Amino acid sequence: VSAIHRAAIFAVGSELLTPSRVDTNSLFITEQLNLLGIDVVLKLVVGDDRDELARAFRLARERVSLVVFSGGLGPTDDDVTREVVAGVLGRPLAEDEGITAALRARFLARGFPPPMPENNRRQAMVPAGARVITNANGSAPGLWIDDAANVTVLLPGPPRELKPMLTALVSGPLKERFAGAALVRRVLRIAGRIESQTDEALEPLYRGWEKSTPPVSATILAALGQIELDLSVRTESRAEADRMLAAASSEVEAVLGEDVFTTRGETLEQVVGELLVARGLRIALAESCTGGLVTSRLTDVPGSSRYLVESVVTYSNESKTANLGVDPALIATYGAVSDQVARAMAAGVRQRARVEVGVGVTGIAGPDGGSAEKPVGTVVVAVDMPHEVHSRTFRFIGERQQVKFQASQSALDMLRRMLRRGT
Amino acid sequence: VSAIHRAAIFAVGSELLTPSRVDTNSLFITEQLNLLGIDVVLKLVVGDDRDELARAFRLARERVSLVVFSGGLGPTDDDVTREVVAGVLGRPLAEDEGITAALRARFLARGFPPPMPENNRRQAMVPAGARVITNANGSAPGLWIDDAANVTVLLPGPPRELKPMLTALVSGPLKERFAGAALVRRVLRIAGRIESQTDEALEPLYRGWEKSTPPVSATILAALGQIELDLSVRTESRAEADRMLAAASSEVEAVLGEDVFTTRGETLEQVVGELLVARGLRIALAESCTGGLVTSRLTDVPGSSRYLVESVVTYSNESKTANLGVDPALIATYGAVSDQVARAMAAGVRQRARVEVGVGVTGIAGPDGGSAEKPVGTVVVAVDMPHEVHSRTFRFIGERQQVKFQASQSALDMLRRMLRRGT
């Protein structure tokens, strides 16, 4: 097995240190590096600050064999990546006349009158011994600097410039320099369990996977309404990786049963859609507290018009009666948030739309409307199918949007389990 | 002017080094630290790797006076933040019996049978001299460690746990320890324009703001269906900052007019909700291609039941006719995606729900269903109000979920403009 190469990714730009902007280039860079089996072990976001950038770059170089920068290659004084990297590596910058000529031509071609602004010539400065990477979609060329121990790659920040440049590197010089065993991933998702219990249940599997050749790595992560288990294998053979990940997935399913809703990275709404198609069933929904979110998630799936016929969002008691035929006496006796009303909503929308599956969701999303008996976060879901009617009350914690999301997740998961059992 | 304190933010977790997951906690953390005038100068993402985390933490401590960690406080072996920080700071870990007792109580309260899994006790380990930060929404308590030169804060990764804990710190110990000239921000949002034109139109304002005392900084950012303009001022006086930002916001509104939909960081659905309340109008929606997304966004706003009465998602032609009274001849003549059908949907749902405002949305979200005349991304929105009916055809670019989101954004923005004009 070849050595595992390790990489660090820098995103440079003071705008990435404000409350409104997040670095997303690193996701694409990670995906591309993983294709060559390169592990990303560190990501850093640094402002347009020479001193901070130099210190962080020195630390990263000690730890990895590849450093990829995005951003900070523009023409202004704020753009410091080129100078800082050249300084740390002790390689003097010199103007590349070829780049300057190309920049002038680009300016003319875009209809700007000469002379080109002087500050654009900063983009033609190249550290001694660096290889220039052509940028087909912008003015800043990229740079590749190969020392004995490290490779440093500088790419511009705009994604449509960065992406083709990196893709070219991955199929060319990066592959030649670093190609190893690819890191192949698989995402499993689990509903209806809590993280610590799931982790404990899977502990014996982890120990087995660690000892296998090649080992299977696992990372567990709790998200709102679901748990994600990421499995990965590093191997030269894609077929071997797929075989090992399929076997590991089966082991997880043997332990967790139908709580595993996907072993192929699907969303819950995709899984529910596939089950509806497989069983030839159509669905209609009556939503109250979720305000259309369950339907919106179901319709995020391409082709969902094959099974989703219609939905009604009934945001008042009158609307539940007028649209779904919910008996006002039921609401008066049991309250709008009750098994009885959820079931009547599910039956009502099913009948009205003339479909096989009806869903009713009613609850208190908050922040107001809770009581001692039915606090904010109380949600009742009912599913009405040909041979089975099921309703369940949940108590969710969190703010309005989190209650809405968890309610939608639980409604979809109830549907999934009932559709799987195939009554 | 007091010293400007500098902070570094760590996001810990190997899942954040995969191609599918980005750290977003740092945005909220940055916003909160900025309130106290603390500058974020470095953000790092590190995997569940003791050695990498320790090295990066040591580097960061040399550079800043505050380090905030999110993540890595869970109950499993993968959760290394607590141990690494204790190790670097030379503070031995000891079990806090109070935390263990609270964890056991939490398990029982959530209905899990005892005994609590042993690994949860790791969450009760506290470094010597650390202050424990209560977590109302999860099992992992936070930690606050104050050395002479640095403060280190450890928070759990899930946003709904982290956010209230950090908010409490910002109004308490963080404020006492670090308060300086606050960086006061204001977020303006703009619809119906493209970024480069907007930026060009605002150029003269930027130049004036740079020269003011204190200067107003501006960052422009294009997002799907809207442009965000972030303004900030650093000053000791909150009143002065508010005055300057209000003046700058007015200048922007003078240039961009009603395209500015908020100068106070609101969402479009909040603005629409406020206009409906102010005008005493109730609304009902008929959604096709957006699949309930417009309604779901409107119901994300607390109190939306005051104006939102009901919605219908009609995902088939038959459903449009049966539920909204859309004449099948209209669909046959003009197609389901047409001004005529959108208007009939808006009028139909308005009449059916007996409200003052009806909205109809019909379109082709893709990937299938497009034609040469009506390609994927074609969406028609109609708004039916007492003295005005308006419909408009849009062509959106992007994948299914992006088309859905842009369509919801345009529907809300049409509503906003009509409600503002007050016909």
CSV table of N, CA and C in Angstrom, one decimal, chain A residues 286 320 324-327 330-331 338-351 360 382 384 389:
chain,number,residue,atom,x,y,z
A,286,ALA,N,-52.2,16.4,4.9
A,286,ALA,CA,-52.9,17.5,5.5
A,286,ALA,C,-51.9,18.0,6.6
A,320,LYS,N,-59.7,23.2,8.9
A,320,LYS,CA,-59.6,21.7,9.1
A,320,LYS,C,-61.0,21.1,8.8
A,324,LEU,N,-61.2,19.3,5.3
A,324,LEU,CA,-60.9,17.9,5.5
A,324,LEU,C,-62.1,17.2,6.2
A,325,GLY,N,-63.2,17.9,6.4
A,325,GLY,CA,-64.3,17.3,7.1
A,325,GLY,C,-64.1,16.9,8.5
A,326,VAL,N,-63.1,17.6,9.2
A,326,VAL,CA,-62.9,17.2,10.6
A,326,VAL,C,-64.1,17.8,11.4
A,327,ASP,N,-64.7,16.9,12.2
A,327,ASP,CA,-65.9,17.2,13.0
A,327,ASP,C,-65.5,18.2,14.0
A,330,LEU,N,-65.0,17.0,17.5
A,330,LEU,CA,-63.7,16.3,17.8
A,330,LEU,C,-62.7,17.4,18.3
A,331,ILE,N,-62.6,18.5,17.6
A,331,ILE,CA,-61.7,19.6,18.0
A,331,ILE,C,-62.1,20.1,19.4
A,338,SER,N,-54.4,16.5,18.7
A,338,SER,CA,-54.8,15.2,19.4
A,338,SER,C,-54.8,14.1,18.3
A,339,ASP,N,-54.7,12.9,18.8
A,339,ASP,CA,-54.7,11.7,18.0
A,339,ASP,C,-56.0,11.8,17.1
A,340,GLN,N,-57.1,12.1,17.7
A,340,GLN,CA,-58.4,12.1,17.0
A,340,GLN,C,-58.4,13.0,15.8
A,341,VAL,N,-57.9,14.2,16.1
A,341,VAL,CA,-57.9,15.2,15.0
A,341,VAL,C,-56.9,14.9,13.9
A,342,ALA,N,-55.7,14.4,14.3
A,342,ALA,CA,-54.7,14.0,13.3
A,342,ALA,C,-55.2,12.9,12.4
A,343,ARG,N,-55.9,11.9,13.1
A,343,ARG,CA,-56.4,10.8,12.3
A,343,ARG,C,-57.6,11.3,11.3
A,344,ALA,N,-58.4,12.2,11.8
A,344,ALA,CA,-59.4,12.7,11.0
A,344,ALA,C,-58.9,13.5,9.8
A,345,MET,N,-57.8,14.2,10.1
A,345,MET,CA,-57.1,15.0,9.0
A,345,MET,C,-56.6,14.0,7.9
A,346,ALA,N,-55.9,13.0,8.4
A,346,ALA,CA,-55.3,12.0,7.5
A,346,ALA,C,-56.4,11.3,6.6
A,347,ALA,N,-57.5,10.9,7.3
A,347,ALA,CA,-58.6,10.2,6.6
A,347,ALA,C,-59.2,11.2,5.6
A,348,GLY,N,-59.4,12.4,6.1
A,348,GLY,CA,-60.1,13.4,5.3
A,348,GLY,C,-59.3,13.8,4.0
A,349,VAL,N,-58.0,14.0,4.1
A,349,VAL,CA,-57.3,14.3,2.9
A,349,VAL,C,-57.1,13.1,2.0
A,350,ARG,N,-57.1,11.9,2.6
A,350,ARG,CA,-57.0,10.7,1.7
A,350,ARG,C,-58.3,10.6,0.9
A,351,GLN,N,-59.4,10.8,1.5
A,351,GLN,CA,-60.7,10.6,0.9
A,351,GLN,C,-60.9,11.7,-0.2
A,360,GLY,N,-51.7,13.1,8.3
A,360,GLY,CA,-52.1,14.3,9.0
A,360,GLY,C,-51.1,14.7,10.0
A,382,ALA,N,-50.4,11.3,12.0
A,382,ALA,CA,-51.3,10.2,11.7
A,382,ALA,C,-51.0,9.8,10.3
A,384,ASP,N,-52.8,7.2,7.4
A,384,ASP,CA,-54.0,6.4,7.1
A,384,ASP,C,-53.7,5.7,5.8
A,389,VAL,N,-54.1,2.2,10.2
A,389,VAL,CA,-54.1,3.6,10.6
A,389,VAL,C,-53.2,3.7,11.8
